[in-house]
Amino acid sequence: MQNEWINNAFKGEVPSGFQGKVGWQCPSNIALVKYWGKRDKQLPQNPSISFTLSECRSETFVEFEKAGKFGFQFFFEGKENPGFGARIERFLLDNQAFFPFINQLNLKVESRNTFPHSSGIASSASSMSAFVMCLLDIEHQFAGIEHQFAGNFSVDPQKASYFSRLASGSAARSVFPKMALWGATPYYKASSDEYAASLANDIHPVFKTYHDSILIVSGETKSVSSRAGHALMEGNPYATARYAQANESIKNLLAALNSGDLDTFINITESEALQLHALMMCSNPSFILMKPNTLRLISEIRHFREETKIPLCFTLDAGPNVHLLYPDSDVEKVESFIKRDLATCCNQSRWIADHVGDGPKKMQ
Ligand code: DP6
């Protein structure tokens, strides 16, 4: 597949006067079974499963024009930001074999996020996948590679997932609607370490209605980057046991997603979140990424579930914020619970109402 992409890449002379602008929006995603630990060139140590979100997304536009050599400028929320752009530039230069035409283009990238920078929500999944969608869209314009896929895709989602993964692992999962699985597992035929696969046709309808209410415990930037966190798994004494456990979680979660077994879903999702944090606690150096209010919220959520029997559960990213996951049928009760009892534990009472979404969308 990779060789085919390299062989088929547009290697000709970009026509003079060639210019245009493309724009894509891509959502963030929240992992249920966590990717934590990588090997080789951005390959995961274990498979992961996520919900594709909707309201938390990146919107990226790329203006391109024929030039004598590769030119690159990156603007974040209206201001030139070479720091943020460096990762995309690196990604492009590392993957020139696939996109040799970039050496004849000036690219001006403008990106913004629909969620505040100070919300502690990682943006690499949405921003990297949105950029990759733009890049593949530009590629079409000369290669004449026409793919017609379901929905609003005009580019091959598998290829989009492959290149998103090379830019940021979790971004591989953001290009699919509803839910995605990234990483090879014997329990899902279409799975691969190289790209994610859509789970949309293999999940019970209840999961397509899921909400993710994100409780902002702290808006501070992360004390440890994902990149550094993944690297810490290399010396982690529990790494082997963790990877075996993650594979077990994948097997059981796939079955629960298929049958609509909410108790198993809750059990695995909460355990995975706590395992991620436990792994960071016993890394060397060690990190405690939860805040006191994270623990207060977890205890409130469990108590609420016990009392009401509403299938509300939580997950955590590699930070202190708490993601509340629940079906649409319980939205009113859960939102009043948030406003009444949980918002006081949030930074400036902030929380974001998100839900499962439909994946990337072309804007221009
Ligand atoms: C805790 O995808 O941000 O969110 O591949 O280095 O870009 P890189 O890491 P990244 O790691 C995400 C880690 C996680 C769990 C997950 O999303 O599966």
PDB file of C-alpha atoms and ligand atoms in Angstrom, residues 29-31 33-36 38 42 48 87 122 124 165 167-171 173 182 222 226-227 230 276 317-318, ligand 1:
ATOM      1  CA  ASN A  29     -11.712  12.055  19.633  1.00  0.00           C
ATOM      2  CA  ILE A  30     -11.791  10.557  23.091  1.00  0.00           C
ATOM      3  CA  ALA A  31     -10.201   7.149  23.611  1.00  0.00           C
ATOM      4  CA  VAL A  33      -9.180   1.888  25.370  1.00  0.00           C
ATOM      5  CA  LYS A  34      -6.064   4.034  25.533  1.00  0.00           C
ATOM      6  CA  TYR A  35      -3.068   4.204  23.223  1.00  0.00           C
ATOM      7  CA  TRP A  36      -0.153   4.697  25.588  1.00  0.00           C
ATOM      8  CA  LYS A  38       4.534   3.352  20.849  1.00  0.00           C
ATOM      9  CA  GLN A  42       4.457   5.834  15.196  1.00  0.00           C
ATOM     10  CA  SER A  48      -7.161   1.576  20.973  1.00  0.00           C
ATOM     11  CA  ARG A  87       5.327  19.699  13.682  1.00  0.00           C
ATOM     12  CA  ALA A 122      -5.287  18.041  23.265  1.00  0.00           C
ATOM     13  CA  SER A 124      -3.084  17.197  17.902  1.00  0.00           C
ATOM     14  CA  ARG A 165      -1.179   8.540  12.324  1.00  0.00           C
ATOM     15  CA  ALA A 167       1.592  13.048  12.293  1.00  0.00           C
ATOM     16  CA  SER A 168      -0.003  12.059  15.638  1.00  0.00           C
ATOM     17  CA  GLY A 169      -1.105   8.566  16.665  1.00  0.00           C
ATOM     18  CA  SER A 170      -4.537   9.454  18.009  1.00  0.00           C
ATOM     19  CA  ALA A 171      -5.239  11.522  14.848  1.00  0.00           C
ATOM     20  CA  ARG A 173      -8.890   7.686  14.660  1.00  0.00           C
ATOM     21  CA  TRP A 182      -6.607   1.724  15.646  1.00  0.00           C
ATOM     22  CA  LYS A 222      -0.099  19.470  30.275  1.00  0.00           C
ATOM     23  CA  SER A 226       1.942  12.797  25.036  1.00  0.00           C
ATOM     24  CA  ARG A 227       5.209  12.210  23.222  1.00  0.00           C
ATOM     25  CA  HIS A 230       4.587   7.389  25.432  1.00  0.00           C
ATOM     26  CA  LEU A 276      -3.532   5.315  32.035  1.00  0.00           C
ATOM     27  CA  ASP A 317      -7.242  11.899  28.965  1.00  0.00           C
ATOM     28  CA  ALA A 318      -3.622  12.376  30.032  1.00  0.00           C
TER      29      ALA A 318
HETATM   30  C1  DP6 B   1      -3.699   9.596  26.328  1.00  0.00           C
HETATM   31  O1  DP6 B   1      -1.790  10.752  19.862  1.00  0.00           O
HETATM   32  O2  DP6 B   1      -1.250  12.656  21.405  1.00  0.00           O
HETATM   33  O3  DP6 B   1      -4.762  10.636  24.493  1.00  0.00           O
HETATM   34  O4  DP6 B   1       1.288   9.913  18.703  1.00  0.00           O
HETATM   35  O5  DP6 B   1       2.804  11.268  20.145  1.00  0.00           O
HETATM   36  O6  DP6 B   1       0.962  12.399  18.864  1.00  0.00           O
HETATM   37  P1  DP6 B   1       1.426  11.139  19.573  1.00  0.00           P
HETATM   38  O7  DP6 B   1       0.512  10.951  20.849  1.00  0.00           O
HETATM   39  P2  DP6 B   1      -1.026  11.231  21.027  1.00  0.00           P
HETATM   40  O8  DP6 B   1      -1.354  10.299  22.294  1.00  0.00           O
HETATM   41  C2  DP6 B   1      -2.667  10.180  22.778  1.00  0.00           C
HETATM   42  C3  DP6 B   1      -2.650   9.563  24.111  1.00  0.00           C
HETATM   43  C4  DP6 B   1      -3.973   9.532  24.829  1.00  0.00           C
HETATM   44  C5  DP6 B   1      -4.725   8.243  24.585  1.00  0.00           C
HETATM   45  C6  DP6 B   1      -5.397   8.070  23.245  1.00  0.00           C
HETATM   46  O9  DP6 B   1      -5.854   9.042  22.639  1.00  0.00           O
HETATM   47  O10 DP6 B   1      -5.530   6.901  22.841  1.00  0.00           O
END
